[in-house]
Amino acid sequence: MKKLGVLISGRGSNMHALHEAVCDGRIPDTLIAVVISDHADAPGLGLARERRITTQAIERNGRERSQHEGEIIAALRAHDVDLVCLAGYMRLLSHTFIEAYRGRVLNIHPSLLPAFPGLCAQRQALDYGVKYTGCTVHFVDETTDGGCIIAQTVVPVHDADTEETLSARILIEEHKLYAEAVALVLRGEYEISGRRVAHCA
Ligand code: GRF
């Protein structure tokens, strides 16, 4: 059994989608070992508990980042996690964290990176006036949304779109794409050359 650790800060819909995919076999021979949130009141924690997934709230509480991350890394190790999935986790990871799980941390972002990294990616896309945006699953490095791209889905922007309607349409695709990308990475069916992640069966 492969073990996922999912890091969240809020709603947790991508965590939920990953769990669905684990349960219905799209991510086979895998379980979510732990869901960790840096906010004890994150709605996603409740969602995870309802699904009987082990949860842990590890808040920063004014501590140094290294201390906070150290506790998270210890929890991930205690649960023997193979792959860390960031799912709406709102903190940049330090070099120490990345080194501890180099090549084993994924993130989902609601734009076609490298366009519109950082916060409010859907708002950024609307403000820029692009006709297509989407979502990206990428390996996490020390930069904001800058790691190697594993998979992307294109979503059209409609003239009548608001941030809410566009975000909702992208989110549907996020949920599918994240499960596909996690399954691919767990199967090891990829090769990295420079920044390029080639899919191979
Ligand atoms: C998603 O749009 C994800 O792409 C971004 O943060 C949002 C988290 O949503 N990184 P949820 O908590 O998974 O519902």
CSV table of C-alpha atoms in Angstrom, one decimal, residues 2 4 25 31 34 81 83 85 88 93 96 101 111 119 129 133 144 151 169 182 185 197 199:
chain,number,residue,atom,x,y,z
A,2,LYS,CA,1.3,3.5,-0.9
A,4,LEU,CA,-0.5,9.8,0.9
A,25,GLY,CA,-9.6,2.6,-7.5
A,31,LEU,CA,-4.6,5.1,1.2
A,34,VAL,CA,-3.1,11.5,7.3
A,81,VAL,CA,4.0,8.8,3.9
A,83,LEU,CA,3.9,11.1,-1.3
A,85,CYS,CA,-0.1,16.2,-1.7
A,88,GLY,CA,-5.0,24.3,-0.9
A,93,LEU,CA,7.6,25.1,2.0
A,96,THR,CA,14.5,21.7,4.5
A,101,TYR,CA,10.6,14.9,0.5
A,111,SER,CA,-4.1,28.2,-13.7
A,119,LEU,CA,-2.9,33.9,-4.9
A,129,GLY,CA,-8.2,38.8,-20.3
A,133,THR,CA,-6.9,29.1,-18.3
A,144,THR,CA,5.9,29.7,-5.5
A,151,ALA,CA,-0.2,17.6,-16.0
A,169,ARG,CA,-15.5,25.3,-13.6
A,182,VAL,CA,-1.1,11.3,-8.3
A,185,VAL,CA,3.5,9.6,-10.1
A,197,VAL,CA,8.2,15.6,-17.1
A,199,HIS,CA,4.9,10.4,-19.2
